[in-house]
Amino acid sequence: MSVEAMSLTGGVAVAVLMFVLWLIHLRTGNAAIVDFGWAGGLGILGILYAALGGGNQVRSILLAVMSGVWGFRLAFYLLMTRVIGHPEEGRYQQLRRDWKTNIPLKFLAFFEFQALLCVVLAVPFMVAARNAAPEISTLEWTAVCLWVLAVAGETAADIQLSNFRKDPAHKGHTCQTGLWHYSRHPNYFFEWLIWMAFALFALDSPGGYWGLISPALILYFVLRVTGIPATEAQAIRTRGEEYRRYQQTTSAFVPWFQRRT
């Protein structure tokens, strides 16, 4: 299948998914379901492209497993920790306050923008899926190893944060144990490493350098837009001085030893 046809098929799939999730959000009042759709949509695109790309079978299986396991694990985690049985996250409540009017339509545009972002981020999936080379290269196997390490790190960070939040005594406080002792956002760091692994996996394929767009975009959004800035603004609103002290001692992104103040 051509690149154009694969892009169109994938784009329609995630656009429909996001539209359905937008309808659900209208009934539940919880826009955080878009995060579930973002991760799940990328998992779907990885598997879809692996099936349609016509590349080497072993490479396609590796791609489907890597994208599917990562995407669906993260989607399920986000669904259980941000949507089902939970009030809407402060970030989305703040968007409602900022937008003021025509909020449902603005959220529709926001949801569908996430669908477009999924298609752009899935470029390394498409590139690797079309690679018919019979041998899996050393770089590709290195990418698989990096993916395993990064998924393990992200999963550990998510479990540590989830366990911290389960204790009622921790309500209103900041998790500073485990990986969260070394980074204020270890989940974002390992998420970026996962995208580096996807880009490396595609790099030996024809046009593989296009896959580097994805980790570059992820890093930009995490550091400058919807990741750390929005999350920390909400943390300061809800946890105040405790979080400011955490900012003074702990690395924002890359895990590292705490600083003395």
Short mmCIF file of C-alpha atoms in Angstrom, two decimals:
data_model
loop_
_atom_site.label_atom_id
_atom_site.label_comp_id
_atom_site.label_asym_id
_atom_site.label_seq_id
_atom_site.Cartn_x
_atom_site.Cartn_y
_atom_site.Cartn_z
CA MET A 1 0.00 0.00 0.00
CA SER A 2 1.24 3.49 -0.83
CA VAL A 3 2.29 6.02 1.77
CA GLU A 4 -0.68 8.20 0.85
CA ALA A 5 -3.18 5.37 1.24
CA MET A 6 -1.66 4.27 4.55
CA SER A 7 -1.74 7.84 5.88
CA LEU A 8 -5.36 8.30 4.80
CA THR A 9 -6.45 4.98 6.31
CA GLY A 10 -4.66 5.69 9.57
CA GLY A 11 -5.91 9.28 9.70
CA VAL A 12 -9.53 8.26 9.23
CA ALA A 13 -9.20 5.56 11.91
CA VAL A 14 -7.85 7.89 14.61
CA ALA A 15 -10.16 10.77 13.59
CA VAL A 16 -13.20 8.50 14.08
CA LEU A 17 -11.78 7.25 17.38
CA MET A 18 -11.31 10.80 18.66
CA PHE A 19 -14.78 11.84 17.53
CA VAL A 20 -16.33 8.95 19.46
CA LEU A 21 -14.27 9.85 22.53
CA TRP A 22 -15.35 13.49 22.18
CA LEU A 23 -19.01 12.34 22.23
CA ILE A 24 -18.29 10.28 25.36
CA HIS A 25 -16.61 13.29 26.99
CA LEU A 26 -19.78 15.34 26.39
CA ARG A 27 -21.71 12.85 28.54
CA THR A 28 -19.09 12.35 31.25
CA GLY A 29 -17.67 15.90 31.43
CA ASN A 30 -14.14 14.48 31.56
CA ALA A 31 -11.90 15.60 28.70
CA ALA A 32 -8.96 13.54 30.02
CA ILE A 33 -10.31 10.68 27.89
CA VAL A 34 -8.42 12.34 25.04
CA ASP A 35 -5.17 11.10 26.63
CA PHE A 36 -6.51 7.54 26.46
CA GLY A 37 -7.33 8.12 22.79
CA TRP A 38 -3.88 9.55 22.03
CA ALA A 39 -2.02 6.52 23.38
CA GLY A 40 -4.53 3.99 22.09
CA GLY A 41 -4.68 5.67 18.69
CA LEU A 42 -0.92 5.41 18.28
CA GLY A 43 -1.03 1.74 19.27
CA ILE A 44 -3.70 1.19 16.63
CA LEU A 45 -1.66 3.03 13.98
CA GLY A 46 1.44 0.96 14.73
CA ILE A 47 -0.47 -2.30 14.31
CA LEU A 48 -2.37 -1.03 11.27
CA TYR A 49 0.76 0.13 9.48
CA ALA A 50 2.54 -3.13 10.32
CA ALA A 51 -0.32 -5.03 8.67
CA LEU A 52 -0.58 -2.79 5.60
CA GLY A 53 3.05 -1.82 4.99
CA GLY A 54 4.14 -4.90 3.08
CA GLY A 55 7.56 -5.01 4.71
CA ASN A 56 9.58 -7.87 6.16
CA GLN A 57 7.37 -10.05 8.36
CA VAL A 58 9.70 -10.23 11.37
CA ARG A 59 10.20 -6.45 11.33
CA SER A 60 6.44 -5.92 11.04
CA ILE A 61 5.79 -8.23 14.00
CA LEU A 62 8.38 -6.39 16.10
CA LEU A 63 6.79 -3.06 15.14
CA ALA A 64 3.27 -4.26 15.97
CA VAL A 65 4.36 -5.65 19.34
CA MET A 66 6.37 -2.58 20.32
CA SER A 67 3.75 -0.03 19.32
CA GLY A 68 0.80 -2.11 20.55
CA VAL A 69 2.24 -3.04 23.95
CA TRP A 70 3.39 0.53 24.61
CA GLY A 71 0.21 2.21 23.34
CA PHE A 72 -2.37 -0.06 24.94
CA ARG A 73 -0.55 -0.28 28.27
CA LEU A 74 -0.36 3.49 28.50
CA ALA A 75 -3.95 3.93 27.29
CA PHE A 76 -5.29 1.52 29.92
CA TYR A 77 -3.22 3.19 32.65
CA LEU A 78 -4.53 6.63 31.69
CA LEU A 79 -8.10 5.37 31.52
CA MET A 80 -7.93 3.89 35.01
CA THR A 81 -6.05 6.76 36.66
CA ARG A 82 -7.54 9.82 34.94
CA VAL A 83 -10.98 8.89 33.63
CA ILE A 84 -12.94 6.05 35.23
CA GLY A 85 -14.06 7.10 38.71
CA HIS A 86 -11.99 10.30 38.65
CA PRO A 87 -12.93 13.99 38.36
CA GLU A 88 -11.61 15.87 35.38
CA GLU A 89 -7.94 16.81 35.69
CA GLY A 90 -7.11 20.37 36.65
CA ARG A 91 -5.38 20.99 33.28
CA TYR A 92 -8.64 20.47 31.41
CA GLN A 93 -10.66 22.40 33.96
CA GLN A 94 -8.25 25.27 33.38
CA LEU A 95 -8.82 25.02 29.62
CA ARG A 96 -12.57 25.36 30.21
CA ARG A 97 -11.96 28.50 32.25
CA ASP A 98 -9.60 29.94 29.65
CA TRP A 99 -11.84 29.18 26.66
CA LYS A 100 -15.03 30.56 28.28
CA THR A 101 -17.35 30.17 25.23
CA ASN A 102 -18.07 27.47 22.62
CA ILE A 103 -16.27 24.99 24.85
CA PRO A 104 -17.68 21.78 23.24
CA LEU A 105 -16.60 22.87 19.74
CA LYS A 106 -13.18 23.94 20.99
CA PHE A 107 -12.73 20.55 22.63
CA LEU A 108 -13.77 18.88 19.35
CA ALA A 109 -10.97 20.77 17.60
CA PHE A 110 -8.62 19.79 20.45
CA PHE A 111 -9.55 16.09 20.17
CA GLU A 112 -9.16 16.07 16.39
CA PHE A 113 -5.84 17.88 16.65
CA GLN A 114 -4.68 14.94 18.76
CA ALA A 115 -5.75 12.64 15.91
CA LEU A 116 -3.62 14.67 13.49
CA LEU A 117 -0.73 14.58 15.95
CA CYS A 118 -1.04 10.79 16.13
CA VAL A 119 -0.64 10.53 12.35
CA VAL A 120 2.45 12.76 12.41
CA LEU A 121 4.02 10.93 15.34
CA ALA A 122 3.39 7.56 13.68
CA VAL A 123 5.84 8.36 10.86
CA PRO A 124 8.52 5.96 12.21
CA PHE A 125 5.88 3.21 12.31
CA MET A 126 5.04 3.76 8.65
CA VAL A 127 8.68 3.95 7.58
CA ALA A 128 9.65 0.72 9.35
CA ALA A 129 6.51 -1.09 8.18
CA ARG A 130 7.48 -0.56 4.52
CA ASN A 131 11.04 -1.85 4.92
CA ALA A 132 11.36 -5.17 3.06
CA ALA A 133 15.05 -5.77 3.92
CA PRO A 134 15.37 -9.45 4.93
CA GLU A 135 17.74 -8.91 7.88
CA ILE A 136 17.01 -7.07 11.13
CA SER A 137 19.97 -4.73 11.58
CA THR A 138 22.09 -4.22 14.68
CA LEU A 139 20.61 -0.73 15.03
CA GLU A 140 17.09 -2.15 14.97
CA TRP A 141 17.90 -4.70 17.67
CA THR A 142 19.53 -1.89 19.69
CA ALA A 143 16.27 0.05 19.36
CA VAL A 144 14.32 -2.95 20.63
CA CYS A 145 16.57 -3.14 23.70
CA LEU A 146 16.17 0.59 24.34
CA TRP A 147 12.40 0.17 23.98
CA VAL A 148 12.36 -2.59 26.62
CA LEU A 149 14.37 -0.44 29.04
CA ALA A 150 12.20 2.63 28.45
CA VAL A 151 8.87 0.81 28.77
CA ALA A 152 10.10 -0.80 32.00
CA GLY A 153 11.10 2.63 33.33
CA GLU A 154 7.81 4.28 32.37
CA THR A 155 5.81 1.40 33.84
CA ALA A 156 7.80 1.56 37.10
CA ALA A 157 7.25 5.33 37.36
CA ASP A 158 3.50 4.91 36.75
CA ILE A 159 3.21 2.15 39.37
CA GLN A 160 5.16 4.16 41.94
CA LEU A 161 2.96 7.22 41.42
CA SER A 162 -0.23 5.14 41.47
CA ASN A 163 0.76 3.42 44.73
CA PHE A 164 1.62 6.79 46.30
CA ARG A 165 -1.77 8.22 45.39
CA LYS A 166 -3.66 5.23 46.77
CA ASP A 167 -2.68 6.19 50.33
CA PRO A 168 -5.21 8.77 51.64
CA ALA A 169 -2.48 10.27 53.83
CA HIS A 170 -0.67 11.39 50.66
CA LYS A 171 -3.59 13.47 49.35
CA GLY A 172 -2.35 16.95 48.45
CA HIS A 173 1.31 15.89 48.65
CA THR A 174 4.02 15.23 46.07
CA CYS A 175 5.41 11.80 45.27
CA GLN A 176 9.17 11.90 45.88
CA THR A 177 9.95 8.19 46.16
CA GLY A 178 11.50 5.75 43.71
CA LEU A 179 12.18 7.29 40.32
CA TRP A 180 10.33 10.41 41.45
CA HIS A 181 13.19 11.10 43.86
CA TYR A 182 15.51 11.61 40.88
CA SER A 183 13.18 13.35 38.41
CA ARG A 184 10.00 15.39 38.77
CA HIS A 185 8.73 13.74 35.59
CA PRO A 186 10.36 10.33 35.09
CA ASN A 187 7.28 9.18 33.15
CA TYR A 188 7.88 11.90 30.56
CA PHE A 189 11.59 11.07 30.37
CA PHE A 190 10.98 7.39 29.67
CA GLU A 191 8.16 8.28 27.26
CA TRP A 192 10.67 10.30 25.27
CA LEU A 193 13.13 7.38 25.34
CA ILE A 194 10.41 5.13 23.93
CA TRP A 195 10.03 7.52 21.01
CA MET A 196 13.80 7.57 20.56
CA ALA A 197 13.61 3.77 20.32
CA PHE A 198 10.88 3.98 17.67
CA ALA A 199 12.96 6.50 15.69
CA LEU A 200 16.08 4.34 15.91
CA PHE A 201 14.07 1.30 14.81
CA ALA A 202 13.06 3.19 11.66
CA LEU A 203 16.44 4.81 11.00
CA ASP A 204 17.87 1.96 8.90
CA SER A 205 14.76 1.91 6.69
CA PRO A 206 14.50 3.96 3.47
CA GLY A 207 13.63 7.52 4.52
CA GLY A 208 14.20 6.56 8.13
CA TYR A 209 15.53 9.98 9.09
CA TRP A 210 11.92 11.24 8.88
CA GLY A 211 11.23 9.19 12.00
CA LEU A 212 13.38 11.58 14.03
CA ILE A 213 10.52 14.07 13.80
CA SER A 214 8.62 12.10 16.43
CA PRO A 215 11.05 12.24 19.40
CA ALA A 216 11.79 15.88 18.51
CA LEU A 217 8.08 16.74 18.68
CA ILE A 218 7.59 14.74 21.89
CA LEU A 219 10.51 16.57 23.51
CA TYR A 220 9.12 19.95 22.43
CA PHE A 221 5.62 19.24 23.74
CA VAL A 222 6.94 17.77 27.00
CA LEU A 223 9.36 20.60 27.76
CA ARG A 224 7.51 23.58 26.30
CA VAL A 225 3.79 23.00 25.82
CA THR A 226 1.41 20.43 27.30
CA GLY A 227 3.80 18.34 29.39
CA ILE A 228 5.95 19.81 32.14
CA PRO A 229 4.70 23.45 31.99
CA ALA A 230 1.00 22.53 32.30
CA THR A 231 1.58 19.77 34.86
CA GLU A 232 3.78 21.94 37.07
CA ALA A 233 1.44 24.92 36.89
CA GLN A 234 -1.34 22.67 38.17
CA ALA A 235 0.96 21.20 40.85
CA ILE A 236 1.81 24.66 42.16
CA ARG A 237 -1.88 25.60 42.23
CA THR A 238 -2.71 22.55 44.34
CA ARG A 239 0.48 21.89 46.34
CA GLY A 240 2.10 25.31 46.59
CA GLU A 241 5.31 25.60 48.59
CA GLU A 242 5.86 21.84 48.87
CA TYR A 243 6.08 21.58 45.10
CA ARG A 244 8.27 24.68 44.80
CA ARG A 245 10.76 23.05 47.20
CA TYR A 246 10.61 19.90 45.08
CA GLN A 247 11.44 22.01 42.02
CA GLN A 248 14.50 23.45 43.78
CA THR A 249 15.99 20.05 44.63
CA THR A 250 14.94 17.67 41.87
CA SER A 251 15.74 17.47 38.15
CA ALA A 252 12.79 18.38 35.96
CA PHE A 253 13.32 15.71 33.28
CA VAL A 254 16.47 13.56 33.18
CA PRO A 255 16.77 11.45 36.37
CA TRP A 256 19.69 12.69 38.47
CA PHE A 257 20.78 13.08 42.08
CA GLN A 258 18.92 15.69 44.11
CA ARG A 259 20.50 19.08 44.74
CA ARG A 260 21.04 20.44 48.23
CA THR A 261 19.34 23.74 49.08
#
